[in-house]
Amino acid sequence: RKEVEQDPGPFNVPEGATVAFNCTYSNSASQSFFWYRQDCRKEPKLLMSVYSSGNEDGRFTAQLNRASQYISLLIRDSKLSDSATYLCVVRPATGGFKTIFGAGTRLFVKA
Amino acid sequence: DADVTQTPRNRITKTGKRIMLECSQTKGHDRMYWYRQDPGLGLRLIYYSFDVKDINKGEISDGYSVSRQAQAKFSLSLESAIPNQTALYFCATSVRGDTGELFFGEGSRLTVL
């Protein structure tokens, strides 16, 4: 079993749609969680951190469910520019460095 | 200009050749990393360095070596390239305070024939 698993997609949605991605992680001791965005043939960039209480940044909402060991990303009112691959990233307990990247979920937003 | 710069951006080489990928950063970060990305797989850590005198193996270091020439420079070498080292390679940096955010270079696409 992979340490971080994501549905690879692709998710094809029309502009204005709401789309949600989930990511599951296997290490219950994981402490830090992030979503990165990667455009085609570009470098990953941090989209948002995921906090236990959940967090929102504009049209993006991230949630953490420790009991079920998954994190989610919700995108509302999708834009063409949201088309990208979204990487789920998990870090272990403090004192450990290892950062685990999911393989990513591809999103295509259509006009 | 990018804060984390990688050279070359694209390279095609033959099996057995020695290849060096270079990374330099202007962010002033202490920590630097080399990752590779393959289709269907997450980024995997090759080597990381927390300062000039600190080099550590990541999960897939076999066949690779690194050099931290200065705080701002971290190079990755493939002593004898093989086809399964064909991948997209990323250099990344992070701050000492360990916020968790990684800052990536634009990537170096390596093809080994």
Tab-separated table of C-alpha atoms in Angstrom:
chain	number	residue	atom	x	y	z
A	1	ARG	CA	0.000	0.000	0.000
A	2	LYS	CA	1.325	3.449	-0.881
A	3	GLU	CA	1.918	5.795	2.018
A	4	VAL	CA	-0.139	8.503	0.353
A	5	GLU	CA	-2.823	7.573	-2.149
A	6	GLN	CA	-4.768	9.780	-4.498
A	7	ASP	CA	-7.231	9.124	-7.281
A	8	PRO	CA	-5.191	9.996	-10.388
A	9	GLY	CA	-8.275	11.211	-12.261
A	10	PRO	CA	-8.537	12.962	-14.560
A	11	PHE	CA	-11.467	14.924	-13.280
A	12	ASN	CA	-13.127	16.764	-16.147
A	13	VAL	CA	-15.481	19.490	-14.945
A	14	PRO	CA	-17.152	22.520	-16.522
A	15	GLU	CA	-16.332	26.025	-15.453
A	16	GLY	CA	-18.229	26.988	-12.355
A	17	ALA	CA	-18.482	23.457	-11.018
A	18	THR	CA	-17.506	22.335	-7.552
A	19	VAL	CA	-14.996	19.509	-7.411
A	20	ALA	CA	-13.504	17.608	-4.494
A	21	PHE	CA	-10.411	15.457	-4.172
A	22	ASN	CA	-9.558	13.076	-1.396
A	23	CYS	CA	-6.233	11.719	-0.306
A	24	THR	CA	-5.581	8.921	2.169
A	25	TYR	CA	-2.422	8.373	4.174
A	26	SER	CA	-1.228	5.261	5.949
A	27	ASN	CA	0.900	6.612	8.800
A	28	SER	CA	-1.367	7.529	11.678
A	29	ALA	CA	1.506	9.463	13.278
A	30	SER	CA	1.601	11.967	10.409
A	31	GLN	CA	1.530	15.521	11.658
A	32	SER	CA	1.560	17.971	8.780
A	33	PHE	CA	-0.514	18.004	5.638
A	34	PHE	CA	-0.439	20.102	2.503
A	35	TRP	CA	-1.862	20.457	-0.958
A	36	TYR	CA	0.504	21.457	-3.739
A	37	ARG	CA	-0.452	22.418	-7.246
A	38	GLN	CA	1.597	21.406	-10.279
A	39	ASP	CA	0.936	22.789	-13.724
A	40	CYS	CA	1.886	20.678	-16.720
A	41	ARG	CA	5.678	20.361	-16.991
A	42	LYS	CA	6.156	22.881	-14.184
A	43	GLU	CA	7.356	22.702	-10.620
A	44	PRO	CA	5.016	21.995	-7.697
A	45	LYS	CA	3.941	24.992	-5.660
A	46	LEU	CA	2.285	25.089	-2.278
A	47	LEU	CA	-1.439	25.676	-2.576
A	48	MET	CA	-2.364	25.456	1.072
A	49	SER	CA	-1.588	23.794	4.354
A	50	VAL	CA	-4.244	21.615	5.945
A	51	TYR	CA	-5.049	22.181	9.587
A	52	SER	CA	-6.999	20.016	11.978
A	53	SER	CA	-9.727	22.623	12.121
A	54	GLY	CA	-9.886	22.863	8.354
A	55	ASN	CA	-9.001	25.966	6.413
A	56	GLU	CA	-10.294	28.009	3.566
A	57	ASP	CA	-8.561	30.243	1.062
A	58	GLY	CA	-10.955	31.871	-1.329
A	59	ARG	CA	-12.538	29.171	-3.458
A	60	PHE	CA	-10.391	26.450	-1.908
A	61	THR	CA	-11.223	24.538	1.265
A	62	ALA	CA	-9.043	21.870	2.835
A	63	GLN	CA	-10.169	19.427	5.491
A	64	LEU	CA	-8.364	16.860	7.610
A	65	ASN	CA	-9.987	13.737	9.060
A	66	ARG	CA	-7.464	12.112	11.373
A	67	ALA	CA	-9.761	9.302	12.436
A	68	SER	CA	-10.153	8.109	8.862
A	69	GLN	CA	-6.694	9.298	7.795
A	70	TYR	CA	-7.680	11.364	4.831
A	71	ILE	CA	-7.481	14.924	3.696
A	72	SER	CA	-9.656	16.628	1.157
A	73	LEU	CA	-9.540	19.617	-1.137
A	74	LEU	CA	-12.702	21.307	-2.338
A	75	ILE	CA	-12.635	23.771	-5.213
A	76	ARG	CA	-15.717	25.893	-5.720
A	77	ASP	CA	-16.624	27.850	-8.846
A	78	SER	CA	-13.888	26.173	-10.896
A	79	LYS	CA	-11.942	28.330	-13.329
A	80	LEU	CA	-10.095	27.307	-16.461
A	81	SER	CA	-6.920	28.311	-14.655
A	82	ASP	CA	-7.551	25.689	-11.986
A	83	SER	CA	-6.596	23.003	-14.504
A	84	ALA	CA	-3.543	21.337	-12.988
A	85	THR	CA	-2.396	18.347	-10.992
A	86	TYR	CA	-3.019	18.556	-7.255
A	87	LEU	CA	-0.500	16.809	-5.036
A	88	CYS	CA	-1.318	15.613	-1.546
A	89	VAL	CA	1.675	15.915	0.773
A	90	VAL	CA	2.105	14.395	4.225
A	91	ARG	CA	4.869	14.809	6.776
A	92	PRO	CA	5.590	12.565	9.744
A	93	ALA	CA	5.752	13.467	13.384
A	94	THR	CA	8.156	16.181	14.406
A	95	GLY	CA	11.740	15.076	14.504
A	96	GLY	CA	11.378	13.273	11.235
A	97	PHE	CA	12.049	14.974	7.974
A	98	LYS	CA	10.545	12.664	5.414
A	99	THR	CA	7.941	14.316	3.237
A	100	ILE	CA	5.675	11.979	1.296
A	101	PHE	CA	4.102	13.111	-1.960
A	102	GLY	CA	1.063	11.563	-3.516
A	103	ALA	CA	1.181	10.927	-7.242
A	104	GLY	CA	-1.391	13.630	-7.839
A	105	THR	CA	-4.916	14.128	-9.123
A	106	ARG	CA	-5.337	15.735	-12.529
A	107	LEU	CA	-8.066	18.299	-12.995
A	108	PHE	CA	-9.279	19.652	-16.314
A	109	VAL	CA	-11.729	22.533	-16.218
A	110	LYS	CA	-13.586	23.007	-19.496
A	111	ALA	CA	-15.217	26.112	-20.908
B	1	ASP	CA	14.503	35.322	-12.391
B	2	ALA	CA	13.602	32.148	-10.507
B	3	ASP	CA	14.689	31.917	-6.870
B	4	VAL	CA	15.705	28.286	-7.389
B	5	THR	CA	17.493	27.713	-10.683
B	6	GLN	CA	18.319	24.383	-12.238
B	7	THR	CA	20.636	23.645	-15.128
B	8	PRO	CA	20.341	22.093	-17.592
B	9	ARG	CA	16.576	22.200	-18.078
B	10	ASN	CA	16.676	19.384	-20.594
B	11	ARG	CA	19.323	16.811	-21.293
B	12	ILE	CA	19.508	13.735	-23.469
B	13	THR	CA	22.415	11.421	-22.842
B	14	LYS	CA	23.521	7.858	-23.396
B	15	THR	CA	23.833	4.946	-21.029
B	16	GLY	CA	27.087	5.018	-19.097
B	17	LYS	CA	27.685	8.747	-19.363
B	18	ARG	CA	28.310	10.923	-16.320
B	19	ILE	CA	25.751	13.655	-15.835
B	20	MET	CA	25.617	16.556	-13.413
B	21	LEU	CA	22.518	18.561	-12.633
B	22	GLU	CA	23.108	21.832	-10.884
B	23	CYS	CA	20.938	23.833	-8.570
B	24	SER	CA	21.445	27.300	-7.181
B	25	GLN	CA	19.173	29.370	-5.003
B	26	THR	CA	18.875	32.979	-3.960
B	27	LYS	CA	16.344	32.404	-1.194
B	28	GLY	CA	18.971	32.141	1.533
B	29	HIS	CA	17.579	28.816	2.697
B	30	ASP	CA	19.803	26.343	4.523
B	31	ARG	CA	18.034	23.202	3.411
B	32	MET	CA	18.244	21.833	-0.096
B	33	TYR	CA	16.867	18.674	-1.687
B	34	TRP	CA	16.891	16.662	-4.865
B	35	TYR	CA	13.744	14.822	-5.956
B	36	ARG	CA	12.813	12.839	-9.001
B	37	GLN	CA	9.346	12.582	-10.472
B	38	ASP	CA	8.111	9.715	-12.595
B	39	PRO	CA	4.667	9.322	-14.172
B	40	GLY	CA	2.209	7.740	-11.760
B	41	LEU	CA	4.555	8.131	-8.815
B	42	GLY	CA	4.904	10.868	-6.282
B	43	LEU	CA	8.078	12.868	-6.016
B	44	ARG	CA	10.759	10.745	-4.390
B	45	LEU	CA	13.631	12.103	-2.370
B	46	ILE	CA	17.123	11.324	-3.629
B	47	TYR	CA	19.346	13.360	-1.280
B	48	TYR	CA	18.974	16.237	1.098
B	49	SER	CA	21.283	18.652	2.842
B	50	PHE	CA	20.528	20.763	5.891
B	51	ASP	CA	23.719	22.770	5.580
B	52	VAL	CA	27.017	22.727	3.716
B	53	LYS	CA	28.521	20.016	5.927
B	54	ASP	CA	25.405	17.899	6.168
B	55	ILE	CA	24.472	15.477	3.385
B	56	ASN	CA	21.892	12.743	3.785
B	57	LYS	CA	20.556	9.971	1.620
B	58	GLY	CA	16.928	9.931	0.727
B	59	GLU	CA	14.804	6.962	-0.216
B	60	ILE	CA	16.322	6.378	-3.669
B	61	SER	CA	19.982	7.434	-3.486
B	62	ASP	CA	21.514	4.429	-5.254
B	63	GLY	CA	23.187	5.487	-8.484
B	64	TYR	CA	23.329	9.149	-7.456
B	65	SER	CA	25.730	11.376	-5.580
B	66	VAL	CA	25.554	15.002	-4.499
B	67	SER	CA	27.784	17.884	-3.598
B	68	ARG	CA	26.889	20.934	-1.535
B	69	GLN	CA	29.451	23.414	-2.786
B	70	ALA	CA	28.036	26.367	-0.871
B	71	GLN	CA	24.887	27.293	0.965
B	72	ALA	CA	23.363	28.324	-2.331
B	73	LYS	CA	24.526	25.442	-4.514
B	74	PHE	CA	23.624	21.773	-4.513
B	75	SER	CA	24.493	19.524	-7.440
B	76	LEU	CA	23.322	16.024	-8.295
B	77	SER	CA	25.511	13.594	-10.223
B	78	LEU	CA	24.751	10.395	-12.040
B	79	GLU	CA	28.108	8.684	-12.302
B	80	SER	CA	27.019	6.211	-14.962
B	81	ALA	CA	23.557	6.982	-16.247
B	82	ILE	CA	21.115	4.193	-17.003
B	83	PRO	CA	17.759	4.325	-18.814
B	84	ASN	CA	15.643	3.934	-15.663
B	85	GLN	CA	17.104	7.218	-14.439
B	86	THR	CA	15.098	8.923	-17.149
B	87	ALA	CA	12.881	11.257	-15.148
B	88	LEU	CA	12.067	14.823	-14.225
B	89	TYR	CA	14.407	16.020	-11.491
B	90	PHE	CA	13.569	18.820	-9.093
B	91	CYS	CA	15.748	20.725	-6.706
B	92	ALA	CA	13.982	22.251	-3.725
B	93	THR	CA	14.780	24.410	-0.730
B	94	SER	CA	13.193	25.067	2.626
B	95	VAL	CA	13.782	27.307	5.597
B	96	ARG	CA	15.529	26.112	8.733
B	97	GLY	CA	12.428	26.703	10.825
B	98	ASP	CA	10.787	23.873	8.954
B	99	THR	CA	7.385	25.268	8.072
B	100	GLY	CA	6.983	22.346	5.769
B	101	GLU	CA	6.883	24.399	2.582
B	102	LEU	CA	9.253	23.378	-0.160
B	103	PHE	CA	10.289	25.783	-2.910
B	104	PHE	CA	11.056	23.993	-6.141
B	105	GLY	CA	13.187	24.803	-9.115
B	106	GLU	CA	11.678	24.536	-12.574
B	107	GLY	CA	12.945	21.006	-13.073
B	108	SER	CA	15.515	19.229	-15.219
B	109	ARG	CA	14.200	16.698	-17.685
B	110	LEU	CA	16.752	13.941	-18.198
B	111	THR	CA	16.502	11.262	-20.857
B	112	VAL	CA	18.967	8.380	-20.824
B	113	LEU	CA	19.050	6.387	-24.036
